[in-house]
XYZ file of C-alpha atoms in Angstrom:
454
model
C 1.027 -49.789 -10.679
C -0.115 -46.635 -12.231
C -1.856 -43.945 -10.392
C -5.240 -44.688 -12.042
C -4.789 -48.430 -11.016
C -3.914 -47.346 -7.406
C -6.996 -45.145 -7.237
C -9.570 -47.855 -8.297
C -7.796 -50.712 -6.161
C -7.436 -48.604 -3.014
C -10.524 -46.189 -2.764
C -10.275 -45.583 0.909
C -7.101 -43.627 1.092
C -7.881 -42.072 -2.318
C -11.189 -40.823 -1.127
C -9.792 -39.677 2.285
C -7.346 -37.611 0.353
C -9.813 -36.345 -1.877
C -12.062 -35.125 0.967
C -8.958 -33.470 2.640
C -8.172 -31.600 -0.585
C -11.692 -30.328 -0.834
C -11.724 -29.132 2.784
C -8.322 -27.460 2.590
C -9.161 -26.126 -0.676
C -12.298 -24.543 0.384
C -10.223 -22.947 3.308
C -7.767 -21.673 0.977
C -10.322 -20.262 -1.279
C -11.297 -17.713 1.309
C -8.085 -17.071 2.708
C -5.831 -16.671 -0.092
C -4.252 -13.195 -0.431
C -5.490 -11.216 -3.420
C -3.556 -8.602 -5.206
C -3.096 -7.097 -8.605
C 0.052 -8.626 -9.707
C 2.595 -11.172 -8.185
C 4.806 -9.661 -5.386
C 7.907 -7.936 -6.516
C 10.633 -7.923 -3.876
C 12.114 -4.478 -3.340
C 15.817 -4.009 -4.336
C 16.487 -0.390 -3.857
C 16.492 2.580 -1.027
C 15.890 6.138 -1.356
C 18.490 8.505 0.401
C 16.689 11.978 0.782
C 19.232 14.906 0.928
C 17.336 17.982 2.363
C 19.443 21.301 2.028
C 17.157 24.221 2.264
C 18.110 27.306 0.192
C 20.960 25.654 -1.573
C 21.369 25.440 -5.434
C 22.030 21.970 -7.199
C 25.677 22.904 -7.749
C 26.214 23.609 -4.010
C 24.304 20.365 -2.990
C 26.416 18.307 -5.359
C 29.786 19.688 -4.074
C 29.098 19.907 -0.422
C 26.643 17.019 0.236
C 25.663 14.614 -2.710
C 29.319 13.747 -3.785
C 30.364 12.873 -0.011
C 27.410 10.708 0.360
C 28.044 8.858 -2.946
C 31.701 8.358 -2.040
C 30.674 6.692 1.191
C 28.077 4.586 -0.216
C 30.110 3.246 -3.109
C 32.331 1.551 -0.403
C 29.473 -0.776 0.457
C 29.510 -4.255 -0.990
C 25.814 -4.404 -1.263
C 25.519 -1.397 -3.553
C 25.267 -2.151 -7.336
C 24.151 1.354 -8.711
C 23.599 4.868 -7.543
C 21.234 7.399 -9.355
C 21.267 11.012 -7.874
C 18.806 13.558 -8.691
C 19.260 17.210 -7.475
C 16.982 20.326 -7.391
C 16.915 23.532 -5.492
C 16.586 22.901 -1.642
C 17.777 19.351 -1.893
C 17.821 16.011 -3.796
C 17.862 12.337 -3.440
C 19.951 9.163 -4.208
C 18.380 6.026 -5.261
C 20.568 3.027 -4.092
C 20.116 -0.187 -6.146
C 21.406 -3.340 -4.363
C 22.867 -6.457 -5.896
C 20.415 -9.315 -6.614
C 20.105 -11.779 -3.684
C 21.023 -9.317 -1.058
C 19.170 -9.115 2.105
C 17.347 -5.766 1.463
C 16.714 -4.999 5.217
C 20.184 -5.465 6.216
C 21.611 -3.546 3.126
C 19.236 -0.654 4.049
C 20.716 -0.764 7.594
C 24.223 -0.553 6.129
C 23.370 2.361 4.185
C 21.979 4.063 7.236
C 25.047 3.478 9.318
C 27.150 4.711 6.425
C 25.409 7.884 6.074
C 25.477 8.529 9.924
C 29.063 8.065 9.878
C 29.577 11.179 7.842
C 30.979 14.072 9.925
C 31.941 16.837 7.476
C 28.444 17.683 6.086
C 27.228 21.337 6.011
C 25.637 22.531 8.862
C 22.754 24.102 7.074
C 21.710 20.757 5.731
C 19.004 18.767 7.506
C 19.100 15.189 8.532
C 19.444 12.666 5.686
C 16.803 10.090 5.595
C 17.006 6.554 4.286
C 13.895 4.617 3.179
C 13.307 1.288 1.654
C 11.536 1.622 -1.896
C 8.556 -0.746 -1.846
C 6.427 -1.101 -4.917
C 2.778 0.081 -4.424
C -0.236 0.311 -6.393
C -3.259 2.476 -5.804
C -6.262 0.353 -4.553
C -9.077 3.236 -4.371
C -9.521 6.925 -3.633
C -11.682 8.534 -0.829
C -12.935 11.951 -1.223
C -14.358 14.467 1.102
C -16.433 16.958 -0.774
C -18.845 19.906 -0.033
C -19.389 23.572 -0.755
C -17.367 24.739 2.404
C -14.060 26.552 3.198
C -10.760 25.038 2.285
C -9.679 24.822 5.995
C -12.726 22.797 6.779
C -12.257 20.235 4.017
C -8.502 19.843 4.806
C -9.283 19.201 8.729
C -11.953 16.683 7.453
C -9.690 14.843 5.003
C -7.147 14.646 7.941
C -9.811 13.226 10.317
C -10.772 10.588 7.710
C -7.113 9.680 7.217
C -6.498 9.311 10.871
C -9.646 6.918 11.111
C -8.533 4.863 8.163
C -4.890 4.573 9.638
C -6.524 2.987 12.917
C -8.029 0.132 10.882
C -5.786 -2.940 10.341
C -4.462 -3.629 7.022
C -5.418 -0.318 5.150
C -1.890 0.111 3.646
C -0.342 3.554 2.906
C -2.413 6.747 2.734
C -1.557 9.764 0.821
C -3.638 13.094 0.912
C -3.972 15.002 -2.383
C -5.832 18.156 -3.551
C -4.979 20.286 -0.561
C -2.459 23.055 -0.068
C 0.394 22.852 2.470
C 0.327 25.074 5.485
C 3.040 28.071 5.597
C 3.870 30.453 8.302
C 3.674 34.135 7.111
C 5.720 36.941 8.833
C 4.707 40.340 7.759
C 7.191 42.826 9.063
C 6.154 46.322 9.988
C 8.754 48.599 8.331
C 8.149 51.553 10.734
C 9.027 49.196 13.677
C 12.226 48.179 11.653
C 13.291 52.000 11.369
C 12.375 52.641 15.045
C 14.539 49.782 16.558
C 17.264 50.230 13.881
C 16.684 46.784 12.207
C 16.937 45.593 8.606
C 14.817 42.923 6.978
C 17.778 40.655 6.431
C 18.697 40.805 10.035
C 15.234 39.778 11.240
C 15.255 36.993 8.598
C 18.557 35.740 9.928
C 17.383 35.755 13.416
C 14.319 33.613 12.664
C 16.366 31.272 10.673
C 19.068 30.869 13.331
C 16.366 30.056 15.932
C 14.551 27.527 13.713
C 17.620 25.599 12.430
C 18.797 22.441 13.944
C 22.325 22.868 14.963
C 24.614 19.781 14.907
C 26.722 19.135 18.138
C 29.083 16.635 17.050
C 29.371 13.055 17.858
C 29.565 11.103 21.202
C 31.603 7.797 20.869
C 30.187 5.159 23.066
C 30.655 1.268 23.341
C 27.532 0.581 21.391
C 28.337 2.981 18.506
C 28.380 6.630 17.788
C 25.471 9.065 18.717
C 24.902 12.348 16.880
C 24.063 15.463 19.090
C 21.732 18.046 17.681
C 20.224 21.142 19.285
C 16.644 21.138 18.085
C 15.246 24.648 16.821
C 11.981 26.428 17.444
C 8.834 24.731 16.401
C 7.365 25.569 13.109
C 4.312 27.342 14.845
C 3.131 30.852 14.679
C 3.011 31.220 18.546
C 6.572 29.954 18.880
C 7.900 32.223 16.012
C 6.337 35.265 17.847
C 8.472 34.562 20.886
C 11.764 34.453 18.992
C 14.011 37.239 20.251
C 15.436 39.296 17.425
C 17.460 41.881 19.477
C 18.502 42.197 23.092
C 20.470 44.704 25.057
C 22.875 44.473 28.102
C 20.190 45.287 30.453
C 18.043 42.184 29.477
C 15.479 43.956 27.414
C 14.430 41.939 24.581
C 12.776 42.588 21.131
C 10.732 39.818 19.812
C 9.227 38.975 16.441
C 5.689 39.707 17.716
C 6.896 43.503 18.494
C 7.805 44.080 14.945
C 5.711 41.679 12.693
C 2.457 39.897 12.422
C 2.793 36.199 12.343
C 0.131 33.949 10.835
C -0.520 30.536 9.680
C -2.068 30.230 6.060
C -1.770 28.123 2.957
C 1.101 28.067 0.417
C 0.329 30.432 -2.433
C -0.357 27.934 -5.176
C -3.540 27.059 -7.272
C -4.900 23.593 -6.642
C -8.299 22.751 -8.047
C -9.634 19.453 -6.898
C -13.445 18.596 -7.253
C -15.582 15.744 -6.860
C -19.324 15.625 -7.978
C -18.838 19.279 -8.979
C -17.943 20.449 -5.497
C -14.553 21.412 -3.845
C -13.003 18.329 -2.402
C -9.702 16.733 -1.147
C -8.680 13.035 -1.577
C -6.864 10.361 -0.022
C -5.267 7.700 -2.354
C -5.054 4.165 -0.470
C -1.818 2.240 -1.679
C -1.441 -1.403 -1.216
C 1.857 -2.443 -0.010
C 3.523 -5.895 -0.246
C 1.798 -8.861 1.488
C -1.506 -7.136 1.730
C -4.842 -8.296 0.415
C -6.215 -5.462 -1.820
C -9.678 -6.873 -1.832
C -10.069 -6.859 1.953
C -8.404 -3.355 1.986
C -11.095 -2.154 -0.412
C -13.905 -3.822 1.451
C -12.661 -2.236 4.421
C -12.633 1.286 3.091
C -15.990 1.071 1.295
C -17.631 -0.111 4.689
C -16.040 2.886 6.246
C -17.366 5.207 3.598
C -20.924 3.822 3.972
C -20.686 4.169 7.855
C -19.509 7.903 7.316
C -22.444 8.482 4.982
C -24.931 6.937 7.371
C -25.749 4.179 4.868
C -26.406 0.531 5.740
C -23.766 -2.259 5.296
C -24.729 -4.821 2.845
C -24.877 -8.218 4.305
C -23.326 -11.323 2.713
C -22.962 -14.858 3.824
C -19.150 -14.438 4.045
C -19.443 -11.712 6.728
C -20.393 -14.491 9.215
C -17.051 -15.962 9.206
C -14.678 -13.475 7.351
C -16.548 -10.044 7.386
C -15.325 -8.762 10.828
C -13.139 -6.099 9.079
C -16.064 -4.640 7.357
C -18.293 -4.612 10.240
C -15.553 -2.836 12.383
C -14.899 -0.197 9.635
C -18.576 0.606 9.161
C -18.879 1.035 12.785
C -15.909 3.427 13.137
C -17.312 5.442 10.219
C -20.774 5.599 11.590
C -19.787 6.728 15.105
C -16.387 8.329 14.426
C -14.906 10.449 17.203
C -14.068 12.919 14.363
C -17.316 13.986 13.011
C -17.592 15.853 9.674
C -18.678 19.422 9.449
C -22.129 20.190 8.255
C -22.199 20.140 4.333
C -19.406 17.686 3.769
C -19.898 14.074 2.535
C -17.444 11.177 1.790
C -17.230 9.626 -1.624
C -15.279 6.755 -3.174
C -13.990 6.441 -6.742
C -11.030 4.913 -8.767
C -11.814 1.590 -7.031
C -9.080 -0.601 -8.960
C -9.693 -3.623 -6.531
C -12.824 -4.240 -8.760
C -10.570 -5.538 -11.449
C -9.332 -8.484 -9.308
C -12.896 -8.950 -7.889
C -14.131 -9.161 -11.552
C -11.694 -11.724 -12.481
C -12.542 -13.775 -9.315
C -16.231 -13.659 -10.507
C -15.272 -14.735 -13.915
C -13.335 -17.547 -12.600
C -16.149 -18.798 -10.332
C -18.630 -18.205 -13.082
C -16.612 -20.262 -15.554
C -16.102 -23.023 -12.967
C -19.714 -23.155 -12.037
C -20.857 -23.082 -15.884
C -18.311 -25.686 -16.627
C -19.379 -28.017 -13.953
C -23.126 -27.705 -14.846
C -22.400 -28.257 -18.526
C -20.095 -31.213 -18.083
C -22.501 -32.904 -15.499
C -25.512 -32.250 -17.681
C -23.642 -33.462 -20.933
C -22.302 -36.681 -19.457
C -25.548 -37.426 -17.704
C -27.371 -37.320 -21.030
C -24.797 -39.083 -23.029
C -23.209 -41.520 -20.615
C -24.535 -42.132 -17.122
C -25.022 -40.520 -13.716
C -21.843 -42.324 -12.359
C -19.567 -40.864 -14.895
C -21.207 -37.340 -14.568
C -20.813 -37.304 -10.842
C -17.153 -38.489 -10.592
C -16.094 -36.192 -13.496
C -17.593 -33.283 -11.422
C -15.820 -34.439 -8.317
C -12.614 -34.735 -10.209
C -12.928 -31.142 -11.516
C -13.795 -29.824 -8.010
C -10.852 -31.738 -6.458
C -8.343 -30.504 -9.080
C -9.363 -26.797 -8.713
C -9.551 -26.834 -4.910
C -6.285 -28.944 -4.675
C -4.586 -26.209 -6.810
C -5.635 -23.547 -4.287
C -4.213 -25.702 -1.506
C -0.736 -25.717 -3.443
C -0.990 -21.948 -4.083
C -1.385 -21.435 -0.347
C 1.479 -23.824 0.655
C 3.812 -21.969 -1.874
C 2.565 -18.495 -0.992
C 1.157 -18.011 -4.511
C -1.442 -15.258 -4.399
C -4.635 -14.862 -6.360
C -3.787 -12.058 -8.834
C -4.668 -11.134 -12.293
C -1.895 -13.440 -13.824
C -2.711 -16.485 -11.739
C -6.372 -16.208 -12.149
C -5.979 -15.905 -15.887
C -4.070 -19.197 -15.787
C -6.761 -20.871 -13.489
C -9.377 -19.831 -16.206
C -7.415 -21.311 -19.108
C -6.679 -24.621 -17.225
C -10.134 -24.931 -16.148
C -11.117 -25.135 -19.656
C -8.480 -27.754 -20.334
C -9.564 -29.927 -17.319
C -13.263 -29.940 -18.634
C -12.057 -31.183 -22.148
C -9.704 -33.713 -20.646
C -12.397 -35.110 -18.251
C -14.946 -35.572 -20.997
C -12.428 -37.359 -23.168
C -11.234 -39.612 -20.246
C -14.761 -40.294 -19.020
C -16.016 -41.398 -22.590
C -12.872 -43.561 -23.031
C -13.639 -45.374 -19.875
C -17.283 -45.916 -20.620
C -16.376 -47.198 -24.251
C -14.078 -49.756 -22.717
C -16.674 -50.852 -20.216
C -19.228 -51.135 -23.027
C -16.877 -53.263 -24.943
C -17.033 -55.883 -22.055
C -14.280 -54.882 -19.769
C -14.920 -54.998 -16.058
C -15.798 -51.430 -14.383
C -12.397 -51.189 -12.262
C -10.352 -52.482 -15.230
C -11.901 -50.171 -17.609
C -11.379 -47.112 -15.321
C -7.674 -47.940 -14.884
C -6.875 -48.913 -18.498
C -9.043 -46.210 -19.902
C -7.378 -43.421 -17.933
C -3.977 -44.763 -18.610
C -4.755 -44.871 -22.440
C -5.627 -41.239 -22.656
């Protein structure tokens, strides 16, 4: 018995299956994860080698080669790529295909922590999994105000967005980093018999993390380090530069002026013709970029005091938009007068546009097929062809959800192409069935044989 014969002879289970596919497909249509491209599993990690003040040759001989030799002993490692520059460098560790990446990163961390003969001047080596990421949108804070005000505002916006679920990774751009400037009074140096290098060495010594060796325990080795003075102007003012046997001490504040300012570099970042700073919102793996963009848009509208557009989808799946709008509208970190929040580079529009094209093609195809078959054949053929197309499309979404296939630019392109093929095939099958029925075959027999023949 063919599938078509089973369908016409056993209508009850087939209709129940069709209804279940339609209901499950409708649910899948609104819950499937949306992204730019199919997910790419990470296969590498980044090892950061911070060594302040060292030149690349020194970093290579005293730090990079030792780390490379230790990592090459790991079975999970396939390739190492090292890049060095003044003040530090990094090693990209590529793992063999099929390795458990999380476990491989843990092995790399343990291997790095086991190194004991590294330079004392180097800072803690960091290991981080390299995850592919794509920008979703950019949020801008802009206005004709001071740079310090813009930087404080963009940080407040970032903190708000970080508190919202599913927003991804946030990177601030267009602002200068802070630096601590120590302006030494040369007359004070002469008075106390000090030189500028001595002051510099004293500050460096107090601010450097000093390794204290390793403590072995039953659960593993624990590294001991003495933490230096915090990188704050007030803490640096209290650093002791010189002391005598009677306990009198000379502090940095006695011979220098310490201030917190910006790094001396030129950064020009403007939005709508005014000074600005931005936040790039990156989508990480297994995140819905359309939902992420909707959240950010709602937050920006709330920040600017604009109403939130209502849609029918908000009744069941729009809680994230409402929460983001309320946070922006009544944020505990208000913006300074003269500042506004803007949104640009909204790349999620590409995915939303492809989704709209898919839905528009499905709707136009259904209307045209139903109308054509209604005029040429009869209403029964038109109705069941429409039901078949709907069931096929929604059933595909159910299978996509079952196999964790996302709605992305590639899968939606495939759905658009296949939708056209289904329309053509449905018309051919319906016409063949009608032709056999008009030739004298009973309705059920014509439906089974007409379908099998095509």
